[in-house]
Amino acid sequence: ENAAPLAARLSDSRDGSAATAAIGEWVRTLADTTGRPVLDADAYLTPPRGVSASLGWHVDDVDVLLVMLRGEKRFRVAGSRLGSPTTIDLTMRTGDAIYIPALNFHTGGGDDLSDLARNNHSVLLSVAHRPLPAAAAAAATRHVAEWRTVRQALLARAPSAGWE
């Protein structure tokens, strides 16, 4: 039986909220240390034999820092063009981190899970940073919107297996 993942917003710069004071302090320290404003931070819990919260191969209009807090999960990252080869293929384990720039195709999870990933839950922290400069952020948002439209059209025409 495949259990559904759980997602939780831990911090949101738009309204200044944080799930706890410690998380708010950690996010502020990260922003101060990196010189990069944090837009939001989310946690994803994938239960044993659970379905990943990943959207399949996709792009984001923000830079993303992923930190594996517990368990393991496979992540693959490619370039910014459709059909770009995979440049990173990493099974993240507790304590590992990966930085994914805006507009780079990536995916997490999948059917090829290790025994550890199949039999234990994983907890992933995802921290979103706005790409710099501001003009790049606006362009990234437009490109992601275009990609989502193309992806939906492809999914509507594709066989159901293996495209999501």
Coordinates of N, CA, C and O in Angstrom, one line a residue:
E1 N 0.8 -1.2 0.0 CA 0.0 0.0 0.0 C 0.9 1.2 0.0 O 1.8 1.3 0.8
N2 N 0.6 2.2 -0.9 CA 1.4 3.4 -1.0 C 0.7 4.5 -0.2 O -0.4 4.9 -0.5
A3 N 1.4 5.0 0.9 CA 0.8 6.1 1.7 C 1.2 7.4 1.1 O 2.2 7.5 0.4
A4 N 0.4 8.4 1.3 CA 0.6 9.7 0.8 C 1.6 10.5 1.6 O 1.7 10.3 2.8
P5 N 2.4 11.4 1.0 CA 3.4 12.2 1.7 C 2.6 13.3 2.5 O 1.5 13.6 2.2
L6 N 3.3 13.9 3.4 CA 2.8 15.0 4.2 C 3.7 16.2 3.9 O 5.0 16.1 4.0
A7 N 3.1 17.3 3.6 CA 3.9 18.5 3.4 C 3.5 19.6 4.4 O 2.3 19.7 4.7
A8 N 4.4 20.4 4.9 CA 4.1 21.4 5.9 C 4.9 22.7 5.6 O 6.2 22.6 5.4
R9 N 4.3 23.8 5.5 CA 5.0 25.1 5.4 C 5.6 25.5 6.8 O 4.9 25.5 7.7
L10 N 6.9 25.6 6.9 CA 7.6 25.9 8.1 C 7.8 27.4 8.3 O 7.9 27.9 9.4
S11 N 8.0 28.1 7.2 CA 8.3 29.6 7.2 C 7.9 30.2 5.9 O 8.0 29.6 4.9
D12 N 7.4 31.4 6.0 CA 6.9 32.2 4.8 C 7.3 33.6 5.0 O 6.8 34.3 5.9
S13 N 8.2 34.1 4.1 CA 8.6 35.5 4.2 C 7.5 36.5 3.9 O 7.6 37.7 4.2
R14 N 6.5 36.1 3.1 CA 5.5 37.0 2.7 C 4.7 37.5 3.9 O 4.2 38.7 3.8
D15 N 4.5 36.7 4.9 CA 3.8 37.2 6.1 C 4.6 37.1 7.3 O 4.1 37.4 8.4
G16 N 5.9 36.7 7.2 CA 6.8 36.7 8.4 C 6.5 35.5 9.3 O 7.1 35.5 10.4
S17 N 5.7 34.6 8.9 CA 5.4 33.5 9.8 C 6.5 32.4 9.8 O 7.2 32.2 8.9
A18 N 6.5 31.7 11.0 CA 7.4 30.5 11.1 C 6.7 29.6 12.1 O 6.0 30.0 13.0
A19 N 6.8 28.3 11.9 CA 6.2 27.3 12.7 C 6.6 27.4 14.1 O 5.8 27.2 15.1
T20 N 7.9 27.7 14.4 CA 8.4 27.8 15.7 C 9.4 29.0 15.7 O 9.9 29.4 14.7
A21 N 9.7 29.5 16.9 CA 10.7 30.6 17.0 C 12.1 30.1 16.5 O 12.8 30.8 15.8
A22 N 12.4 28.8 16.8 CA 13.7 28.3 16.4 C 13.8 28.2 14.9 O 14.9 28.5 14.3
I23 N 12.7 27.8 14.2 CA 12.8 27.7 12.7 C 12.9 29.1 12.2 O 13.7 29.4 11.2
G24 N 12.2 30.1 12.7 CA 12.3 31.5 12.3 C 13.7 32.0 12.4 O 14.2 32.6 11.5
E25 N 14.3 31.7 13.5 CA 15.7 32.1 13.7 C 16.7 31.4 12.8 O 17.6 32.1 12.2
W26 N 16.5 30.1 12.5 CA 17.3 29.4 11.6 C 17.2 30.0 10.2 O 18.2 30.2 9.5
V27 N 16.0 30.3 9.8 CA 15.8 30.9 8.4 C 16.4 32.2 8.3 O 17.1 32.6 7.3
R28 N 16.3 33.1 9.3 CA 17.0 34.4 9.3 C 18.5 34.2 9.3 O 19.2 35.0 8.6
T29 N 19.0 33.3 10.1 CA 20.5 33.1 10.1 C 20.9 32.6 8.7 O 22.0 33.0 8.2
L30 N 20.2 31.7 8.1 CA 20.5 31.2 6.7 C 20.5 32.4 5.8 O 21.5 32.5 5.0
A31 N 19.5 33.2 5.8 CA 19.5 34.4 4.9 C 20.6 35.4 5.2 O 21.3 35.8 4.2
D32 N 20.9 35.6 6.4 CA 22.1 36.5 6.8 C 23.4 35.9 6.3 O 24.3 36.6 5.8
T33 N 23.6 34.6 6.5 CA 24.8 34.0 6.2 C 25.1 33.9 4.7 O 26.2 34.1 4.2
T34 N 24.0 33.6 4.0 CA 24.2 33.5 2.5 C 24.0 34.8 1.7 O 24.4 34.8 0.6
G35 N 23.4 35.8 2.4 CA 23.1 37.0 1.7 C 21.9 36.8 0.7 O 21.7 37.6 -0.2
R36 N 21.2 35.7 0.9 CA 20.1 35.4 0.0 C 18.8 35.4 0.8 O 18.7 34.6 1.7
P37 N 17.8 36.2 0.4 CA 16.5 36.2 1.2 C 15.8 34.8 1.0 O 15.8 34.3 -0.1
V38 N 15.3 34.3 2.0 CA 14.5 33.1 2.0 C 13.1 33.4 1.8 O 12.5 34.2 2.5
L39 N 12.5 32.8 0.7 CA 11.1 33.0 0.5 C 10.2 32.2 1.4 O 9.3 32.7 2.0
D40 N 10.5 30.9 1.5 CA 9.8 30.0 2.3 C 10.6 28.7 2.6 O 11.6 28.5 1.9
A41 N 10.2 28.0 3.6 CA 10.8 26.7 3.9 C 9.7 25.7 4.2 O 8.7 26.0 4.9
D42 N 9.8 24.5 3.5 CA 8.8 23.5 3.7 C 9.4 22.2 4.1 O 10.6 22.0 3.8
A43 N 8.7 21.4 4.8 CA 9.1 20.0 5.1 C 8.2 19.0 4.4 O 7.0 19.2 4.3
Y44 N 8.9 17.9 4.0 CA 8.1 16.9 3.3 C 8.5 15.5 4.0 O 9.6 15.2 4.1
L45 N 7.4 14.9 4.5 CA 7.6 13.6 5.2 C 7.0 12.5 4.2 O 5.9 12.6 3.8
T46 N 7.9 11.6 3.8 CA 7.4 10.5 3.0 C 7.4 9.2 3.9 O 8.5 8.8 4.4
P47 N 6.3 8.6 4.1 CA 6.2 7.4 4.9 C 6.8 6.2 4.2 O 7.0 6.2 3.0
P48 N 7.1 5.1 5.0 CA 7.6 3.9 4.4 C 6.6 3.5 3.3 O 5.4 3.5 3.4
R49 N 7.3 3.1 2.2 CA 6.5 2.6 1.0 C 5.6 3.7 0.5 O 4.6 3.4 -0.2
G50 N 5.9 4.9 0.8 CA 5.0 6.0 0.4 C 5.3 6.6 -0.9 O 6.4 6.3 -1.5
V51 N 4.4 7.3 -1.5 CA 4.5 8.0 -2.7 C 5.3 9.3 -2.5 O 4.9 10.1 -1.5
S52 N 6.2 9.7 -3.3 CA 7.0 10.9 -3.1 C 6.1 12.1 -3.4 O 5.2 12.1 -4.2
A53 N 6.4 13.2 -2.8 CA 5.7 14.5 -3.0 C 6.2 15.2 -4.3 O 5.7 16.2 -4.7
S54 N 7.2 14.6 -4.9 CA 7.8 15.2 -6.1 C 6.8 15.3 -7.2 O 5.9 14.5 -7.4
L55 N 7.0 16.3 -8.1 CA 6.1 16.5 -9.2 C 6.6 15.8 -10.5 O 6.2 16.1 -11.6
G56 N 7.5 14.9 -10.3 CA 8.2 14.3 -11.5 C 9.2 15.3 -12.0 O 9.5 16.3 -11.3
W57 N 9.7 15.1 -13.2 CA 10.7 16.1 -13.7 C 10.0 17.4 -13.9 O 8.9 17.5 -14.4
H58 N 10.6 18.5 -13.3 CA 10.0 19.8 -13.4 C 11.0 20.9 -13.2 O 12.2 20.6 -12.8
V59 N 10.7 22.1 -13.4 CA 11.5 23.3 -13.1 C 10.8 24.2 -12.1 O 9.6 24.2 -12.0
D60 N 11.6 24.9 -11.3 CA 11.0 25.9 -10.3 C 11.5 27.3 -10.7 O 12.6 27.4 -11.3
D61 N 10.8 28.3 -10.3 CA 11.2 29.7 -10.6 C 12.0 30.3 -9.5 O 12.2 31.5 -9.4
V62 N 12.4 29.4 -8.5 CA 13.2 29.8 -7.4 C 14.4 28.9 -7.3 O 14.4 27.8 -7.8
D63 N 15.5 29.4 -6.7 CA 16.6 28.5 -6.3 C 16.1 27.7 -5.1 O 15.5 28.3 -4.2
V64 N 16.5 26.5 -5.0 CA 16.1 25.6 -3.9 C 17.3 24.9 -3.2 O 18.1 24.4 -3.9
L65 N 17.3 25.0 -1.9 CA 18.3 24.3 -1.1 C 17.5 23.1 -0.5 O 16.5 23.4 0.2
L66 N 17.9 21.9 -0.7 CA 17.3 20.7 -0.1 C 18.2 20.1 0.9 O 19.4 19.9 0.6
V67 N 17.7 19.8 2.1 CA 18.4 19.2 3.2 C 17.7 18.0 3.6 O 16.5 18.1 4.0
M68 N 18.3 16.8 3.5 CA 17.7 15.6 4.0 C 17.9 15.5 5.5 O 19.0 15.4 6.0
L69 N 16.8 15.6 6.2 CA 16.9 15.6 7.7 C 16.8 14.1 8.2 O 17.4 13.9 9.3
R70 N 16.2 13.2 7.5 CA 16.1 11.8 7.9 C 15.8 11.0 6.7 O 15.1 11.3 5.9
G71 N 16.4 9.8 6.7 CA 16.1 8.8 5.7 C 17.0 9.1 4.4 O 18.1 9.6 4.5
E72 N 16.5 8.6 3.3 CA 17.2 8.8 2.0 C 16.2 8.9 0.9 O 15.1 8.4 1.0
K73 N 16.6 9.6 -0.2 CA 15.8 9.8 -1.4 C 16.7 10.1 -2.5 O 17.7 10.9 -2.3
R74 N 16.4 9.6 -3.7 CA 17.2 9.9 -4.9 C 16.7 11.2 -5.5 O 15.5 11.4 -5.7
F75 N 17.7 12.0 -5.9 CA 17.4 13.2 -6.6 C 18.3 13.3 -7.9 O 19.4 12.9 -7.9
R76 N 17.7 13.7 -9.0 CA 18.4 13.9 -10.2 C 18.2 15.3 -10.7 O 17.1 15.9 -10.6
V77 N 19.2 15.9 -11.2 CA 19.2 17.3 -11.7 C 19.8 17.3 -13.1 O 20.8 16.7 -13.4
A78 N 19.1 18.1 -14.0 CA 19.6 18.3 -15.4 C 19.8 19.7 -15.6 O 19.6 20.6 -14.7
G79 N 20.1 20.1 -16.8 CA 20.2 21.5 -17.2 C 18.9 22.2 -17.3 O 17.9 21.7 -17.0
S80 N 19.0 23.4 -17.9 CA 17.8 24.2 -18.0 C 17.1 24.1 -19.4 O 16.0 24.7 -19.5
R81 N 17.6 23.3 -20.2 CA 16.9 23.1 -21.5 C 16.2 21.7 -21.5 O 16.7 20.7 -21.0
L82 N 15.0 21.7 -22.2 CA 14.3 20.4 -22.3 C 15.2 19.4 -22.9 O 15.8 19.6 -24.0
G83 N 15.3 18.2 -22.3 CA 16.1 17.1 -22.9 C 17.6 17.2 -22.4 O 18.4 16.4 -22.8
S84 N 17.9 18.2 -21.5 CA 19.3 18.3 -21.0 C 19.6 16.9 -20.3 O 18.8 16.3 -19.6
P85 N 20.9 16.5 -20.4 CA 21.3 15.3 -19.7 C 21.3 15.5 -18.2 O 21.5 16.6 -17.7
T86 N 21.2 14.4 -17.5 CA 21.2 14.5 -16.0 C 22.7 14.8 -15.7 O 23.6 14.1 -16.1
T87 N 22.9 15.8 -14.9 CA 24.2 16.2 -14.4 C 24.5 15.8 -13.0 O 25.6 15.6 -12.6
I88 N 23.4 15.6 -12.2 CA 23.6 15.1 -10.8 C 22.6 13.9 -10.6 O 21.4 14.1 -11.0
D89 N 23.1 12.8 -10.1 CA 22.2 11.7 -9.8 C 22.7 11.2 -8.4 O 23.7 10.6 -8.3
L90 N 22.0 11.6 -7.4 CA 22.4 11.5 -6.0 C 21.4 10.9 -5.1 O 20.2 11.3 -5.1
T91 N 21.8 9.9 -4.3 CA 20.9 9.4 -3.3 C 21.3 10.2 -2.0 O 22.3 10.0 -1.5
M92 N 20.4 11.1 -1.7 CA 20.6 11.9 -0.5 C 20.3 11.1 0.8 O 19.3 10.4 0.8
R93 N 21.2 11.2 1.8 CA 21.0 10.6 3.0 C 21.0 11.6 4.1 O 21.3 12.8 3.9
T94 N 20.6 11.2 5.3 CA 20.5 12.1 6.5 C 21.8 13.1 6.5 O 22.9 12.6 6.5
G95 N 21.5 14.4 6.5 CA 22.6 15.3 6.6 C 23.1 15.9 5.3 O 23.8 16.9 5.2
D96 N 22.7 15.2 4.2 CA 23.1 15.7 2.8 C 22.3 16.9 2.4 O 21.2 17.0 2.8
A97 N 22.9 17.7 1.6 CA 22.2 18.9 1.0 C 22.6 19.0 -0.4 O 23.6 18.6 -0.9
I98 N 21.6 19.6 -1.2 CA 21.9 19.9 -2.6 C 21.2 21.2 -2.9 O 20.1 21.5 -2.4
Y99 N 21.9 22.0 -3.8 CA 21.3 23.3 -4.2 C 21.0 23.2 -5.7 O 21.8 22.7 -6.5
I100 N 19.7 23.6 -6.0 CA 19.2 23.5 -7.4 C 18.9 24.9 -7.8 O 17.9 25.5 -7.3
P101 N 19.6 25.4 -8.8 CA 19.3 26.7 -9.3 C 17.9 26.8 -10.0 O 17.5 25.8 -10.6
A102 N 17.3 27.9 -10.0 CA 16.0 28.1 -10.7 C 16.2 27.7 -12.2 O 17.3 27.8 -12.8
L103 N 15.1 27.1 -12.7 CA 15.0 26.7 -14.1 C 15.8 25.5 -14.5 O 15.9 25.2 -15.7
N104 N 16.4 24.8 -13.5 CA 17.1 23.5 -13.8 C 16.1 22.4 -13.6 O 15.5 22.3 -12.5
F105 N 15.9 21.5 -14.6 CA 15.0 20.4 -14.4 C 15.5 19.5 -13.3 O 16.7 19.2 -13.2
H106 N 14.6 18.9 -12.5 CA 15.0 18.0 -11.4 C 13.8 17.2 -11.0 O 12.7 17.5 -11.3
T107 N 14.1 16.1 -10.3 CA 13.1 15.2 -9.8 C 13.6 14.5 -8.5 O 14.8 14.3 -8.4
G108 N 12.7 14.2 -7.6 CA 13.1 13.5 -6.4 C 12.2 12.3 -6.2 O 11.1 12.3 -6.6
G109 N 12.8 11.3 -5.6 CA 12.0 10.1 -5.3 C 12.0 9.2 -6.6 O 13.0 9.2 -7.4
G110 N 11.0 8.4 -6.7 CA 10.9 7.5 -7.9 C 10.7 6.1 -7.5 O 10.6 5.8 -6.3
D111 N 10.5 5.2 -8.5 CA 10.2 3.8 -8.2 C 11.4 3.0 -7.9 O 11.3 1.9 -7.4
D112 N 12.6 3.5 -8.1 CA 13.9 2.8 -7.9 C 14.4 3.0 -6.5 O 15.6 3.3 -6.3
L113 N 13.6 2.9 -5.5 CA 14.0 3.2 -4.2 C 14.8 2.1 -3.6 O 14.6 0.9 -3.9
S114 N 15.8 2.4 -2.7 CA 16.6 1.4 -2.0 C 15.7 0.8 -0.9 O 14.6 1.3 -0.6
D115 N 16.2 -0.3 -0.3 CA 15.5 -0.9 0.8 C 15.2 0.0 1.9 O 14.2 0.1 2.5
L116 N 16.3 0.9 2.2 CA 16.1 1.9 3.3 C 15.0 2.8 3.0 O 14.1 3.1 3.8
A117 N 14.9 3.4 1.8 CA 13.9 4.3 1.4 C 12.5 3.7 1.4 O 11.5 4.3 1.7
R118 N 12.5 2.4 1.0 CA 11.2 1.7 0.9 C 10.6 1.4 2.3 O 9.4 1.4 2.5
N119 N 11.5 1.2 3.3 CA 11.1 0.7 4.6 C 11.1 1.7 5.7 O 10.8 1.3 6.8
N120 N 11.5 2.9 5.4 CA 11.7 3.9 6.5 C 11.1 5.2 5.9 O 11.1 5.5 4.7
H121 N 10.6 6.1 6.8 CA 10.2 7.4 6.4 C 11.4 8.3 6.1 O 12.5 8.1 6.7
S122 N 11.2 9.3 5.3 CA 12.2 10.3 5.1 C 11.6 11.7 5.4 O 10.4 11.9 5.2
V123 N 12.4 12.6 5.8 CA 12.0 14.0 6.1 C 13.0 14.9 5.3 O 14.2 14.8 5.6
L124 N 12.4 15.7 4.5 CA 13.2 16.6 3.6 C 12.8 18.0 3.9 O 11.7 18.4 4.0
L125 N 13.8 18.9 4.1 CA 13.6 20.3 4.2 C 13.9 21.0 2.9 O 15.0 20.7 2.3
S126 N 13.0 21.8 2.4 CA 13.2 22.5 1.1 C 13.1 24.0 1.4 O 12.1 24.5 1.9
V127 N 14.2 24.7 1.1 CA 14.2 26.2 1.3 C 14.3 26.9 0.0 O 15.2 26.6 -0.8
A128 N 13.4 27.8 -0.3 CA 13.3 28.5 -1.6 C 13.9 29.9 -1.4 O 13.6 30.6 -0.5
H129 N 14.8 30.2 -2.4 CA 15.5 31.5 -2.5 C 15.1 32.1 -3.8 O 15.1 31.4 -4.8
R130 N 14.8 33.4 -3.8 CA 14.5 34.1 -5.1 C 15.8 34.2 -5.9 O 16.8 34.5 -5.3
P131 N 15.7 33.8 -7.2 CA 17.0 34.0 -8.0 C 17.3 35.4 -8.1 O 16.5 36.3 -8.1
L132 N 18.6 35.7 -8.2 CA 19.1 37.1 -8.3 C 19.6 37.3 -9.7 O 20.2 36.4 -10.3
P133 N 19.5 38.4 -10.3 CA 18.8 39.6 -9.8 C 17.3 39.6 -10.1 O 16.8 38.6 -10.6
A134 N 16.6 40.7 -9.8 CA 15.1 40.7 -9.9 C 14.6 40.4 -11.3 O 13.7 39.7 -11.5
A135 N 15.3 40.8 -12.3 CA 14.9 40.6 -13.7 C 15.0 39.1 -14.0 O 14.1 38.5 -14.7
A136 N 16.0 38.4 -13.4 CA 16.1 36.9 -13.6 C 14.9 36.2 -12.9 O 14.4 35.2 -13.5
A137 N 14.5 36.7 -11.8 CA 13.4 36.1 -11.1 C 12.1 36.2 -11.9 O 11.3 35.3 -12.0
A138 N 11.9 37.4 -12.5 CA 10.7 37.6 -13.3 C 10.7 36.7 -14.6 O 9.7 36.1 -14.9
A139 N 11.9 36.6 -15.2 CA 12.0 35.7 -16.4 C 11.8 34.2 -15.9 O 11.2 33.5 -16.7
A140 N 12.3 33.9 -14.8 CA 12.2 32.5 -14.3 C 10.7 32.2 -14.1 O 10.2 31.1 -14.5
T141 N 10.0 33.1 -13.5 CA 8.5 32.9 -13.3 C 7.8 32.7 -14.6 O 7.0 31.8 -14.7
R142 N 8.1 33.5 -15.6 CA 7.5 33.3 -16.9 C 7.8 31.9 -17.5 O 7.0 31.2 -18.1
H143 N 9.1 31.5 -17.5 CA 9.5 30.3 -18.1 C 8.9 29.1 -17.4 O 8.5 28.1 -18.0
V144 N 8.7 29.1 -16.1 CA 8.1 28.0 -15.3 C 6.6 28.0 -15.7 O 6.1 26.9 -16.0
A145 N 5.9 29.1 -15.9 CA 4.5 29.1 -16.3 C 4.4 28.4 -17.7 O 3.5 27.6 -18.0
E146 N 5.3 28.8 -18.6 CA 5.3 28.2 -19.9 C 5.6 26.7 -19.9 O 4.9 25.9 -20.5
W147 N 6.5 26.3 -19.0 CA 6.8 24.8 -18.9 C 5.6 24.1 -18.4 O 5.3 23.0 -18.8
R148 N 4.9 24.6 -17.4 CA 3.8 24.0 -16.8 C 2.7 23.7 -17.9 O 2.1 22.7 -18.0
T149 N 2.5 24.7 -18.8 CA 1.5 24.6 -19.9 C 2.0 23.5 -20.8 O 1.2 22.6 -21.2
V150 N 3.2 23.5 -21.2 CA 3.8 22.4 -22.1 C 3.7 21.1 -21.4 O 3.2 20.1 -22.1
R151 N 4.0 21.0 -20.2 CA 4.0 19.7 -19.4 C 2.6 19.1 -19.4 O 2.3 18.0 -19.6
Q152 N 1.6 20.0 -19.1 CA 0.2 19.5 -19.1 C -0.2 19.0 -20.5 O -0.9 18.0 -20.6
A153 N 0.2 19.7 -21.5 CA -0.2 19.3 -22.9 C 0.5 17.9 -23.2 O -0.1 17.0 -23.8
L154 N 1.7 17.7 -22.8 CA 2.4 16.5 -23.0 C 1.8 15.3 -22.2 O 1.6 14.2 -22.7
L155 N 1.4 15.6 -20.9 CA 0.8 14.6 -20.1 C -0.6 14.2 -20.7 O -1.0 13.0 -20.6
A156 N -1.3 15.1 -21.3 CA -2.6 14.8 -21.9 C -2.5 13.9 -23.0 O -3.4 13.1 -23.3
R157 N -1.4 14.0 -23.8 CA -1.2 13.1 -25.0 C -0.4 11.9 -24.7 O -0.4 11.0 -25.5
A158 N 0.3 11.8 -23.6 CA 1.2 10.6 -23.3 C 0.5 9.4 -22.7 O -0.6 9.6 -22.1
P159 N 1.1 8.3 -23.0 CA 0.5 7.1 -22.3 C 0.6 7.3 -20.8 O 1.5 8.1 -20.3
S160 N -0.2 6.7 -20.0 CA -0.3 7.0 -18.5 C 0.9 6.6 -17.8 O 1.3 7.2 -16.8
A161 N 1.7 5.6 -18.2 CA 2.8 5.0 -17.4 C 4.1 5.8 -17.6 O 4.4 6.0 -18.8
G162 N 4.7 6.2 -16.6 CA 6.1 6.8 -16.6 C 6.2 8.2 -17.0 O 7.3 8.7 -17.1
W163 N 5.2 9.0 -17.2 CA 5.3 10.4 -17.6 C 5.2 11.3 -16.5 O 5.3 12.5 -16.7
E164 N 4.7 10.9 -15.3 CA 4.5 11.9 -14.2 C 5.6 12.0 -13.3 O 6.5 11.5 -13.1

